Amino acid sequence: MDKVFLIYPPGDKIEFQKLLSVIKEKDIYHIVYLSVKDVQFLPFIHHFKNEKLIKKLGVPYTFIRAGYFMQNLQDFLGDEIKERRRIFIPAGKGKTSFVDTRDLAEVVISSFQNPQLHMKTSHVITGSRAVNFYEVAEIMTYILGEKIEYTNPSVKEFKSFMLKKGEKEDFVNVVIGIHFPTKLGLAKGVTNEFEEITKSNPTPIERYIEDYKNKWL
């Protein structure tokens, strides 16, 4: 192989720096790394450090700095939606720029197909609009035909509940940290970079929920 797509997984003892040294040894000429929007303001998350390590490596890179995954609604938020019909996350009333991971895949493909246009760049990829979780709950209610509520728990309430469920504290703290900018009203920025790169419109959250509605029913 001569190019690599990296997604940083959850978990412990991930030897990311060791992997990068192997990439350097193998003469990889392009790294596409899935990062997060506003990473430059989030020094407490792995992506902040990982971007610096990749830049230091000297291998041409493309950072895909993604907005909030729509798929989180079926991932770590999915059980509560399915079992208790609630979106249970301490995100306050702030809006966030949701993005479909299928759209991110389109940008990754474009980065590999046209490397000369994407090397040593950072793309901030979002949907076309920002919404808060109250609005998401309303959209889900309409499409699923069942009442979904956003309960907007406090950080203390969320952490206590998740730890009692058996989630690891490190994971719970990361989830709280990811939603802190939303709570402060700092996650609502949207860009048109997806349209510029793919010449198409990003997936609206309504279509995502329609496509995956069986995940919650």
mmCIF file with all atom_site columns, C-alpha atoms in Angstrom:
data_model
loop_
_atom_site.group_PDB
_atom_site.id
_atom_site.type_symbol
_atom_site.label_atom_id
_atom_site.label_alt_id
_atom_site.label_comp_id
_atom_site.label_asym_id
_atom_site.label_entity_id
_atom_site.label_seq_id
_atom_site.pdbx_PDB_ins_code
_atom_site.Cartn_x
_atom_site.Cartn_y
_atom_site.Cartn_z
_atom_site.occupancy
_atom_site.B_iso_or_equiv
_atom_site.pdbx_formal_charge
_atom_site.auth_seq_id
_atom_site.auth_comp_id
_atom_site.auth_asym_id
_atom_site.auth_atom_id
_atom_site.pdbx_PDB_model_num
ATOM 1   C CA . MET A 1 1   ? 0.000   0.000  0.000  1.00 0.00 ? 1   MET A CA 1
ATOM 2   C CA . ASP A 1 2   ? 1.089   3.583  -0.497 1.00 0.00 ? 2   ASP A CA 1
ATOM 3   C CA . LYS A 1 3   ? -1.675  5.475  1.320  1.00 0.00 ? 3   LYS A CA 1
ATOM 4   C CA . VAL A 1 4   ? -3.529  4.989  4.592  1.00 0.00 ? 4   VAL A CA 1
ATOM 5   C CA . PHE A 1 5   ? -6.872  6.027  6.071  1.00 0.00 ? 5   PHE A CA 1
ATOM 6   C CA . LEU A 1 6   ? -6.800  6.277  9.859  1.00 0.00 ? 6   LEU A CA 1
ATOM 7   C CA . ILE A 1 7   ? -9.695  6.253  12.307 1.00 0.00 ? 7   ILE A CA 1
ATOM 8   C CA . TYR A 1 8   ? -8.651  6.478  15.940 1.00 0.00 ? 8   TYR A CA 1
ATOM 9   C CA . PRO A 1 9   ? -10.581 3.774  17.820 1.00 0.00 ? 9   PRO A CA 1
ATOM 10  C CA . PRO A 1 10  ? -11.864 3.867  21.388 1.00 0.00 ? 10  PRO A CA 1
ATOM 11  C CA . GLY A 1 11  ? -10.004 1.781  23.926 1.00 0.00 ? 11  GLY A CA 1
ATOM 12  C CA . ASP A 1 12  ? -6.806  1.574  25.929 1.00 0.00 ? 12  ASP A CA 1
ATOM 13  C CA . LYS A 1 13  ? -3.170  0.867  25.012 1.00 0.00 ? 13  LYS A CA 1
ATOM 14  C CA . ILE A 1 14  ? -3.508  2.053  21.426 1.00 0.00 ? 14  ILE A CA 1
ATOM 15  C CA . GLU A 1 15  ? 0.037   2.388  20.080 1.00 0.00 ? 15  GLU A CA 1
ATOM 16  C CA . PHE A 1 16  ? -0.708  5.173  17.639 1.00 0.00 ? 16  PHE A CA 1
ATOM 17  C CA . GLN A 1 17  ? 2.796   6.622  17.597 1.00 0.00 ? 17  GLN A CA 1
ATOM 18  C CA . LYS A 1 18  ? 4.276   3.184  16.913 1.00 0.00 ? 18  LYS A CA 1
ATOM 19  C CA . LEU A 1 19  ? 1.886   2.756  13.979 1.00 0.00 ? 19  LEU A CA 1
ATOM 20  C CA . LEU A 1 20  ? 2.989   6.114  12.587 1.00 0.00 ? 20  LEU A CA 1
ATOM 21  C CA . SER A 1 21  ? 6.631   5.054  12.745 1.00 0.00 ? 21  SER A CA 1
ATOM 22  C CA . VAL A 1 22  ? 5.778   1.955  10.691 1.00 0.00 ? 22  VAL A CA 1
ATOM 23  C CA . ILE A 1 23  ? 3.918   4.125  8.174  1.00 0.00 ? 23  ILE A CA 1
ATOM 24  C CA . LYS A 1 24  ? 7.044   6.270  7.855  1.00 0.00 ? 24  LYS A CA 1
ATOM 25  C CA . GLU A 1 25  ? 9.266   3.212  7.367  1.00 0.00 ? 25  GLU A CA 1
ATOM 26  C CA . LYS A 1 26  ? 7.006   1.779  4.657  1.00 0.00 ? 26  LYS A CA 1
ATOM 27  C CA . ASP A 1 27  ? 7.206   4.920  2.490  1.00 0.00 ? 27  ASP A CA 1
ATOM 28  C CA . ILE A 1 28  ? 3.501   5.705  2.689  1.00 0.00 ? 28  ILE A CA 1
ATOM 29  C CA . TYR A 1 29  ? 2.995   8.924  0.760  1.00 0.00 ? 29  TYR A CA 1
ATOM 30  C CA . HIS A 1 30  ? -0.472  10.012 1.948  1.00 0.00 ? 30  HIS A CA 1
ATOM 31  C CA . ILE A 1 31  ? -2.310  9.758  5.276  1.00 0.00 ? 31  ILE A CA 1
ATOM 32  C CA . VAL A 1 32  ? -6.003  10.661 5.483  1.00 0.00 ? 32  VAL A CA 1
ATOM 33  C CA . TYR A 1 33  ? -6.979  11.028 9.139  1.00 0.00 ? 33  TYR A CA 1
ATOM 34  C CA . LEU A 1 34  ? -10.517 11.355 10.485 1.00 0.00 ? 34  LEU A CA 1
ATOM 35  C CA . SER A 1 35  ? -10.395 14.114 13.096 1.00 0.00 ? 35  SER A CA 1
ATOM 36  C CA . VAL A 1 36  ? -13.073 16.335 14.628 1.00 0.00 ? 36  VAL A CA 1
ATOM 37  C CA . LYS A 1 37  ? -14.347 19.842 14.011 1.00 0.00 ? 37  LYS A CA 1
ATOM 38  C CA . ASP A 1 38  ? -12.806 22.491 16.286 1.00 0.00 ? 38  ASP A CA 1
ATOM 39  C CA . VAL A 1 39  ? -10.059 20.066 17.342 1.00 0.00 ? 39  VAL A CA 1
ATOM 40  C CA . GLN A 1 40  ? -7.706  23.032 17.796 1.00 0.00 ? 40  GLN A CA 1
ATOM 41  C CA . PHE A 1 41  ? -9.822  24.085 20.782 1.00 0.00 ? 41  PHE A CA 1
ATOM 42  C CA . LEU A 1 42  ? -10.068 20.595 22.326 1.00 0.00 ? 42  LEU A CA 1
ATOM 43  C CA . PRO A 1 43  ? -6.607  19.725 23.743 1.00 0.00 ? 43  PRO A CA 1
ATOM 44  C CA . PHE A 1 44  ? -8.116  17.086 26.043 1.00 0.00 ? 44  PHE A CA 1
ATOM 45  C CA . ILE A 1 45  ? -9.078  14.710 23.210 1.00 0.00 ? 45  ILE A CA 1
ATOM 46  C CA . HIS A 1 46  ? -6.824  12.264 21.360 1.00 0.00 ? 46  HIS A CA 1
ATOM 47  C CA . HIS A 1 47  ? -7.271  13.936 17.982 1.00 0.00 ? 47  HIS A CA 1
ATOM 48  C CA . PHE A 1 48  ? -5.495  17.088 19.149 1.00 0.00 ? 48  PHE A CA 1
ATOM 49  C CA . LYS A 1 49  ? -2.318  15.155 19.939 1.00 0.00 ? 49  LYS A CA 1
ATOM 50  C CA . ASN A 1 50  ? -2.664  12.823 16.953 1.00 0.00 ? 50  ASN A CA 1
ATOM 51  C CA . GLU A 1 51  ? -2.828  15.661 14.425 1.00 0.00 ? 51  GLU A CA 1
ATOM 52  C CA . LYS A 1 52  ? 0.402   17.065 15.858 1.00 0.00 ? 52  LYS A CA 1
ATOM 53  C CA . LEU A 1 53  ? 2.084   13.644 15.633 1.00 0.00 ? 53  LEU A CA 1
ATOM 54  C CA . ILE A 1 54  ? 1.032   13.229 12.008 1.00 0.00 ? 54  ILE A CA 1
ATOM 55  C CA . LYS A 1 55  ? 2.303   16.692 11.061 1.00 0.00 ? 55  LYS A CA 1
ATOM 56  C CA . LYS A 1 56  ? 5.606   15.976 12.785 1.00 0.00 ? 56  LYS A CA 1
ATOM 57  C CA . LEU A 1 57  ? 5.944   12.704 10.865 1.00 0.00 ? 57  LEU A CA 1
ATOM 58  C CA . GLY A 1 58  ? 6.587   14.512 7.602  1.00 0.00 ? 58  GLY A CA 1
ATOM 59  C CA . VAL A 1 59  ? 4.242   12.333 5.511  1.00 0.00 ? 59  VAL A CA 1
ATOM 60  C CA . PRO A 1 60  ? 1.726   14.325 3.408  1.00 0.00 ? 60  PRO A CA 1
ATOM 61  C CA . TYR A 1 61  ? -1.624  14.295 5.196  1.00 0.00 ? 61  TYR A CA 1
ATOM 62  C CA . THR A 1 62  ? -5.262  15.253 4.861  1.00 0.00 ? 62  THR A CA 1
ATOM 63  C CA . PHE A 1 63  ? -7.258  15.922 8.022  1.00 0.00 ? 63  PHE A CA 1
ATOM 64  C CA . ILE A 1 64  ? -11.017 15.385 7.765  1.00 0.00 ? 64  ILE A CA 1
ATOM 65  C CA . ARG A 1 65  ? -12.295 17.450 10.695 1.00 0.00 ? 65  ARG A CA 1
ATOM 66  C CA . ALA A 1 66  ? -15.828 16.187 11.055 1.00 0.00 ? 66  ALA A CA 1
ATOM 67  C CA . GLY A 1 67  ? -18.878 17.690 12.668 1.00 0.00 ? 67  GLY A CA 1
ATOM 68  C CA . TYR A 1 68  ? -20.978 15.650 15.081 1.00 0.00 ? 68  TYR A CA 1
ATOM 69  C CA . PHE A 1 69  ? -21.740 12.218 13.615 1.00 0.00 ? 69  PHE A CA 1
ATOM 70  C CA . MET A 1 70  ? -25.416 11.597 12.930 1.00 0.00 ? 70  MET A CA 1
ATOM 71  C CA . GLN A 1 71  ? -24.548 7.942  13.541 1.00 0.00 ? 71  GLN A CA 1
ATOM 72  C CA . ASN A 1 72  ? -23.917 8.723  17.222 1.00 0.00 ? 72  ASN A CA 1
ATOM 73  C CA . LEU A 1 73  ? -27.703 8.544  17.520 1.00 0.00 ? 73  LEU A CA 1
ATOM 74  C CA . GLN A 1 74  ? -27.516 4.828  16.772 1.00 0.00 ? 74  GLN A CA 1
ATOM 75  C CA . ASP A 1 75  ? -24.180 4.305  18.503 1.00 0.00 ? 75  ASP A CA 1
ATOM 76  C CA . PHE A 1 76  ? -23.671 5.357  22.127 1.00 0.00 ? 76  PHE A CA 1
ATOM 77  C CA . LEU A 1 77  ? -27.011 7.210  22.204 1.00 0.00 ? 77  LEU A CA 1
ATOM 78  C CA . GLY A 1 78  ? -28.886 4.350  20.573 1.00 0.00 ? 78  GLY A CA 1
ATOM 79  C CA . ASP A 1 79  ? -29.707 2.172  23.580 1.00 0.00 ? 79  ASP A CA 1
ATOM 80  C CA . GLU A 1 80  ? -31.449 4.951  25.492 1.00 0.00 ? 80  GLU A CA 1
ATOM 81  C CA . ILE A 1 81  ? -33.437 5.972  22.417 1.00 0.00 ? 81  ILE A CA 1
ATOM 82  C CA . LYS A 1 82  ? -34.499 2.397  21.744 1.00 0.00 ? 82  LYS A CA 1
ATOM 83  C CA . GLU A 1 83  ? -35.175 1.330  25.330 1.00 0.00 ? 83  GLU A CA 1
ATOM 84  C CA . ARG A 1 84  ? -36.430 4.525  27.005 1.00 0.00 ? 84  ARG A CA 1
ATOM 85  C CA . ARG A 1 85  ? -37.352 6.698  24.015 1.00 0.00 ? 85  ARG A CA 1
ATOM 86  C CA . ARG A 1 86  ? -35.030 9.475  25.134 1.00 0.00 ? 86  ARG A CA 1
ATOM 87  C CA . ILE A 1 87  ? -31.897 11.238 23.926 1.00 0.00 ? 87  ILE A CA 1
ATOM 88  C CA . PHE A 1 88  ? -29.806 11.215 27.065 1.00 0.00 ? 88  PHE A CA 1
ATOM 89  C CA . ILE A 1 89  ? -26.739 13.425 26.764 1.00 0.00 ? 89  ILE A CA 1
ATOM 90  C CA . PRO A 1 90  ? -25.559 16.562 28.639 1.00 0.00 ? 90  PRO A CA 1
ATOM 91  C CA . ALA A 1 91  ? -25.472 18.915 25.644 1.00 0.00 ? 91  ALA A CA 1
ATOM 92  C CA . GLY A 1 92  ? -27.681 21.715 26.952 1.00 0.00 ? 92  GLY A CA 1
ATOM 93  C CA . LYS A 1 93  ? -29.661 23.795 24.475 1.00 0.00 ? 93  LYS A CA 1
ATOM 94  C CA . GLY A 1 94  ? -26.764 24.421 22.110 1.00 0.00 ? 94  GLY A CA 1
ATOM 95  C CA . LYS A 1 95  ? -26.877 23.582 18.423 1.00 0.00 ? 95  LYS A CA 1
ATOM 96  C CA . THR A 1 96  ? -24.375 21.275 16.757 1.00 0.00 ? 96  THR A CA 1
ATOM 97  C CA . SER A 1 97  ? -23.433 20.716 13.131 1.00 0.00 ? 97  SER A CA 1
ATOM 98  C CA . PHE A 1 98  ? -24.463 17.119 12.481 1.00 0.00 ? 98  PHE A CA 1
ATOM 99  C CA . VAL A 1 99  ? -22.820 15.238 9.587  1.00 0.00 ? 99  VAL A CA 1
ATOM 100 C CA . ASP A 1 100 ? -23.565 11.841 8.050  1.00 0.00 ? 100 ASP A CA 1
ATOM 101 C CA . THR A 1 101 ? -20.529 9.529  8.092  1.00 0.00 ? 101 THR A CA 1
ATOM 102 C CA . ARG A 1 102 ? -21.484 8.460  4.574  1.00 0.00 ? 102 ARG A CA 1
ATOM 103 C CA . ASP A 1 103 ? -20.686 12.014 3.493  1.00 0.00 ? 103 ASP A CA 1
ATOM 104 C CA . LEU A 1 104 ? -17.346 11.807 5.267  1.00 0.00 ? 104 LEU A CA 1
ATOM 105 C CA . ALA A 1 105 ? -16.594 8.679  3.271  1.00 0.00 ? 105 ALA A CA 1
ATOM 106 C CA . GLU A 1 106 ? -17.177 10.630 0.056  1.00 0.00 ? 106 GLU A CA 1
ATOM 107 C CA . VAL A 1 107 ? -14.593 13.216 1.110  1.00 0.00 ? 107 VAL A CA 1
ATOM 108 C CA . VAL A 1 108 ? -12.094 10.503 2.059  1.00 0.00 ? 108 VAL A CA 1
ATOM 109 C CA . ILE A 1 109 ? -12.514 8.868  -1.363 1.00 0.00 ? 109 ILE A CA 1
ATOM 110 C CA . SER A 1 110 ? -12.019 12.197 -3.101 1.00 0.00 ? 110 SER A CA 1
ATOM 111 C CA . SER A 1 111 ? -8.870  12.824 -1.047 1.00 0.00 ? 111 SER A CA 1
ATOM 112 C CA . PHE A 1 112 ? -7.375  9.539  -2.235 1.00 0.00 ? 112 PHE A CA 1
ATOM 113 C CA . GLN A 1 113 ? -8.474  9.955  -5.842 1.00 0.00 ? 113 GLN A CA 1
ATOM 114 C CA . ASN A 1 114 ? -7.173  13.529 -6.133 1.00 0.00 ? 114 ASN A CA 1
ATOM 115 C CA . PRO A 1 115 ? -4.286  13.689 -3.651 1.00 0.00 ? 115 PRO A CA 1
ATOM 116 C CA . GLN A 1 116 ? -2.716  16.755 -5.236 1.00 0.00 ? 116 GLN A CA 1
ATOM 117 C CA . LEU A 1 117 ? -5.803  18.765 -4.243 1.00 0.00 ? 117 LEU A CA 1
ATOM 118 C CA . HIS A 1 118 ? -5.917  17.561 -0.645 1.00 0.00 ? 118 HIS A CA 1
ATOM 119 C CA . MET A 1 119 ? -2.411  16.982 0.699  1.00 0.00 ? 119 MET A CA 1
ATOM 120 C CA . LYS A 1 120 ? -1.392  19.094 3.699  1.00 0.00 ? 120 LYS A CA 1
ATOM 121 C CA . THR A 1 121 ? -4.945  20.380 4.086  1.00 0.00 ? 121 THR A CA 1
ATOM 122 C CA . SER A 1 122 ? -7.606  20.265 6.780  1.00 0.00 ? 122 SER A CA 1
ATOM 123 C CA . HIS A 1 123 ? -11.216 19.944 5.626  1.00 0.00 ? 123 HIS A CA 1
ATOM 124 C CA . VAL A 1 124 ? -13.977 20.888 8.061  1.00 0.00 ? 124 VAL A CA 1
ATOM 125 C CA . ILE A 1 125 ? -16.960 18.795 6.992  1.00 0.00 ? 125 ILE A CA 1
ATOM 126 C CA . THR A 1 126 ? -20.460 19.412 8.385  1.00 0.00 ? 126 THR A CA 1
ATOM 127 C CA . GLY A 1 127 ? -24.049 19.141 7.308  1.00 0.00 ? 127 GLY A CA 1
ATOM 128 C CA . SER A 1 128 ? -25.881 22.110 5.845  1.00 0.00 ? 128 SER A CA 1
ATOM 129 C CA . ARG A 1 129 ? -27.383 23.284 9.146  1.00 0.00 ? 129 ARG A CA 1
ATOM 130 C CA . ALA A 1 130 ? -26.951 23.039 12.894 1.00 0.00 ? 130 ALA A CA 1
ATOM 131 C CA . VAL A 1 131 ? -29.714 21.750 15.169 1.00 0.00 ? 131 VAL A CA 1
ATOM 132 C CA . ASN A 1 132 ? -30.035 21.174 18.902 1.00 0.00 ? 132 ASN A CA 1
ATOM 133 C CA . PHE A 1 133 ? -31.072 17.902 20.467 1.00 0.00 ? 133 PHE A CA 1
ATOM 134 C CA . TYR A 1 134 ? -34.594 19.150 21.177 1.00 0.00 ? 134 TYR A CA 1
ATOM 135 C CA . GLU A 1 135 ? -34.998 19.580 17.422 1.00 0.00 ? 135 GLU A CA 1
ATOM 136 C CA . VAL A 1 136 ? -33.461 16.165 16.760 1.00 0.00 ? 136 VAL A CA 1
ATOM 137 C CA . ALA A 1 137 ? -35.982 14.604 19.153 1.00 0.00 ? 137 ALA A CA 1
ATOM 138 C CA . GLU A 1 138 ? -38.848 16.326 17.291 1.00 0.00 ? 138 GLU A CA 1
ATOM 139 C CA . ILE A 1 139 ? -37.566 15.088 13.924 1.00 0.00 ? 139 ILE A CA 1
ATOM 140 C CA . MET A 1 140 ? -37.188 11.542 15.238 1.00 0.00 ? 140 MET A CA 1
ATOM 141 C CA . THR A 1 141 ? -40.675 11.662 16.750 1.00 0.00 ? 141 THR A CA 1
ATOM 142 C CA . TYR A 1 142 ? -42.154 12.660 13.391 1.00 0.00 ? 142 TYR A CA 1
ATOM 143 C CA . ILE A 1 143 ? -40.254 10.092 11.301 1.00 0.00 ? 143 ILE A CA 1
ATOM 144 C CA . LEU A 1 144 ? -40.399 7.153  13.732 1.00 0.00 ? 144 LEU A CA 1
ATOM 145 C CA . GLY A 1 145 ? -44.014 7.767  14.705 1.00 0.00 ? 145 GLY A CA 1
ATOM 146 C CA . GLU A 1 146 ? -43.104 7.418  18.388 1.00 0.00 ? 146 GLU A CA 1
ATOM 147 C CA . LYS A 1 147 ? -42.486 10.128 20.973 1.00 0.00 ? 147 LYS A CA 1
ATOM 148 C CA . ILE A 1 148 ? -38.768 10.742 21.479 1.00 0.00 ? 148 ILE A CA 1
ATOM 149 C CA . GLU A 1 149 ? -37.704 13.174 24.201 1.00 0.00 ? 149 GLU A CA 1
ATOM 150 C CA . TYR A 1 150 ? -34.447 14.992 24.793 1.00 0.00 ? 150 TYR A CA 1
ATOM 151 C CA . THR A 1 151 ? -34.016 14.992 28.565 1.00 0.00 ? 151 THR A CA 1
ATOM 152 C CA . ASN A 1 152 ? -30.961 17.294 28.755 1.00 0.00 ? 152 ASN A CA 1
ATOM 153 C CA . PRO A 1 153 ? -29.437 15.744 31.900 1.00 0.00 ? 153 PRO A CA 1
ATOM 154 C CA . SER A 1 154 ? -26.827 17.507 33.993 1.00 0.00 ? 154 SER A CA 1
ATOM 155 C CA . VAL A 1 155 ? -23.241 16.265 33.712 1.00 0.00 ? 155 VAL A CA 1
ATOM 156 C CA . LYS A 1 156 ? -23.525 14.780 37.209 1.00 0.00 ? 156 LYS A CA 1
ATOM 157 C CA . GLU A 1 157 ? -26.781 12.970 36.376 1.00 0.00 ? 157 GLU A CA 1
ATOM 158 C CA . PHE A 1 158 ? -25.392 11.646 33.094 1.00 0.00 ? 158 PHE A CA 1
ATOM 159 C CA . LYS A 1 159 ? -22.146 10.427 34.608 1.00 0.00 ? 159 LYS A CA 1
ATOM 160 C CA . SER A 1 160 ? -23.852 8.727  37.536 1.00 0.00 ? 160 SER A CA 1
ATOM 161 C CA . PHE A 1 161 ? -26.308 6.908  35.274 1.00 0.00 ? 161 PHE A CA 1
ATOM 162 C CA . MET A 1 162 ? -23.658 5.767  32.780 1.00 0.00 ? 162 MET A CA 1
ATOM 163 C CA . LEU A 1 163 ? -21.316 4.470  35.471 1.00 0.00 ? 163 LEU A CA 1
ATOM 164 C CA . LYS A 1 164 ? -24.183 2.503  37.049 1.00 0.00 ? 164 LYS A CA 1
ATOM 165 C CA . LYS A 1 165 ? -24.818 1.038  33.581 1.00 0.00 ? 165 LYS A CA 1
ATOM 166 C CA . GLY A 1 166 ? -21.263 -0.268 33.615 1.00 0.00 ? 166 GLY A CA 1
ATOM 167 C CA . GLU A 1 167 ? -19.569 2.170  31.231 1.00 0.00 ? 167 GLU A CA 1
ATOM 168 C CA . LYS A 1 168 ? -15.920 2.958  31.904 1.00 0.00 ? 168 LYS A CA 1
ATOM 169 C CA . GLU A 1 169 ? -15.276 6.323  33.520 1.00 0.00 ? 169 GLU A CA 1
ATOM 170 C CA . ASP A 1 170 ? -12.682 7.336  30.898 1.00 0.00 ? 170 ASP A CA 1
ATOM 171 C CA . PHE A 1 171 ? -15.219 6.760  28.122 1.00 0.00 ? 171 PHE A CA 1
ATOM 172 C CA . VAL A 1 172 ? -17.949 8.665  29.988 1.00 0.00 ? 172 VAL A CA 1
ATOM 173 C CA . ASN A 1 173 ? -15.582 11.613 30.524 1.00 0.00 ? 173 ASN A CA 1
ATOM 174 C CA . VAL A 1 174 ? -14.719 11.681 26.814 1.00 0.00 ? 174 VAL A CA 1
ATOM 175 C CA . VAL A 1 175 ? -18.419 11.712 25.897 1.00 0.00 ? 175 VAL A CA 1
ATOM 176 C CA . ILE A 1 176 ? -19.025 14.584 28.323 1.00 0.00 ? 176 ILE A CA 1
ATOM 177 C CA . GLY A 1 177 ? -16.047 16.453 26.852 1.00 0.00 ? 177 GLY A CA 1
ATOM 178 C CA . ILE A 1 178 ? -17.247 16.017 23.283 1.00 0.00 ? 178 ILE A CA 1
ATOM 179 C CA . HIS A 1 179 ? -20.603 17.602 24.157 1.00 0.00 ? 179 HIS A CA 1
ATOM 180 C CA . PHE A 1 180 ? -19.206 20.428 26.285 1.00 0.00 ? 180 PHE A CA 1
ATOM 181 C CA . PRO A 1 181 ? -18.674 22.795 23.298 1.00 0.00 ? 181 PRO A CA 1
ATOM 182 C CA . THR A 1 182 ? -22.288 22.160 22.259 1.00 0.00 ? 182 THR A CA 1
ATOM 183 C CA . LYS A 1 183 ? -23.461 23.017 25.769 1.00 0.00 ? 183 LYS A CA 1
ATOM 184 C CA . LEU A 1 184 ? -21.515 26.287 25.555 1.00 0.00 ? 184 LEU A CA 1
ATOM 185 C CA . GLY A 1 185 ? -22.990 27.113 22.147 1.00 0.00 ? 185 GLY A CA 1
ATOM 186 C CA . LEU A 1 186 ? -19.665 26.688 20.328 1.00 0.00 ? 186 LEU A CA 1
ATOM 187 C CA . ALA A 1 187 ? -20.493 23.740 18.037 1.00 0.00 ? 187 ALA A CA 1
ATOM 188 C CA . LYS A 1 188 ? -22.995 25.308 15.664 1.00 0.00 ? 188 LYS A CA 1
ATOM 189 C CA . GLY A 1 189 ? -20.651 26.388 12.881 1.00 0.00 ? 189 GLY A CA 1
ATOM 190 C CA . VAL A 1 190 ? -21.314 24.915 9.423  1.00 0.00 ? 190 VAL A CA 1
ATOM 191 C CA . THR A 1 191 ? -19.154 24.918 6.310  1.00 0.00 ? 191 THR A CA 1
ATOM 192 C CA . ASN A 1 192 ? -19.742 24.358 2.593  1.00 0.00 ? 192 ASN A CA 1
ATOM 193 C CA . GLU A 1 193 ? -16.571 22.313 2.073  1.00 0.00 ? 193 GLU A CA 1
ATOM 194 C CA . PHE A 1 194 ? -18.545 19.130 1.389  1.00 0.00 ? 194 PHE A CA 1
ATOM 195 C CA . GLU A 1 195 ? -20.328 20.817 -1.523 1.00 0.00 ? 195 GLU A CA 1
ATOM 196 C CA . GLU A 1 196 ? -17.063 22.255 -2.830 1.00 0.00 ? 196 GLU A CA 1
ATOM 197 C CA . ILE A 1 197 ? -15.300 18.877 -2.803 1.00 0.00 ? 197 ILE A CA 1
ATOM 198 C CA . THR A 1 198 ? -18.101 16.549 -3.961 1.00 0.00 ? 198 THR A CA 1
ATOM 199 C CA . LYS A 1 199 ? -20.285 18.948 -5.995 1.00 0.00 ? 199 LYS A CA 1
ATOM 200 C CA . SER A 1 200 ? -23.326 17.617 -4.116 1.00 0.00 ? 200 SER A CA 1
ATOM 201 C CA . ASN A 1 201 ? -25.381 18.537 -1.072 1.00 0.00 ? 201 ASN A CA 1
ATOM 202 C CA . PRO A 1 202 ? -24.733 16.983 2.349  1.00 0.00 ? 202 PRO A CA 1
ATOM 203 C CA . THR A 1 203 ? -27.215 14.467 3.708  1.00 0.00 ? 203 THR A CA 1
ATOM 204 C CA . PRO A 1 204 ? -29.929 16.147 5.832  1.00 0.00 ? 204 PRO A CA 1
ATOM 205 C CA . ILE A 1 205 ? -30.584 14.637 9.237  1.00 0.00 ? 205 ILE A CA 1
ATOM 206 C CA . GLU A 1 206 ? -34.155 13.786 8.178  1.00 0.00 ? 206 GLU A CA 1
ATOM 207 C CA . ARG A 1 207 ? -32.873 11.462 5.451  1.00 0.00 ? 207 ARG A CA 1
ATOM 208 C CA . TYR A 1 208 ? -30.385 9.841  7.826  1.00 0.00 ? 208 TYR A CA 1
ATOM 209 C CA . ILE A 1 209 ? -33.124 9.092  10.383 1.00 0.00 ? 209 ILE A CA 1
ATOM 210 C CA . GLU A 1 210 ? -35.407 7.744  7.647  1.00 0.00 ? 210 GLU A CA 1
ATOM 211 C CA . ASP A 1 211 ? -32.639 5.507  6.270  1.00 0.00 ? 211 ASP A CA 1
ATOM 212 C CA . TYR A 1 212 ? -31.781 4.053  9.683  1.00 0.00 ? 212 TYR A CA 1
ATOM 213 C CA . LYS A 1 213 ? -35.127 4.143  11.479 1.00 0.00 ? 213 LYS A CA 1
ATOM 214 C CA . ASN A 1 214 ? -35.141 0.378  12.038 1.00 0.00 ? 214 ASN A CA 1
ATOM 215 C CA . LYS A 1 215 ? -32.167 0.875  14.385 1.00 0.00 ? 215 LYS A CA 1
ATOM 216 C CA . TRP A 1 216 ? -34.493 2.463  16.962 1.00 0.00 ? 216 TRP A CA 1
ATOM 217 C CA . LEU A 1 217 ? -37.822 0.702  16.332 1.00 0.00 ? 217 LEU A CA 1
#
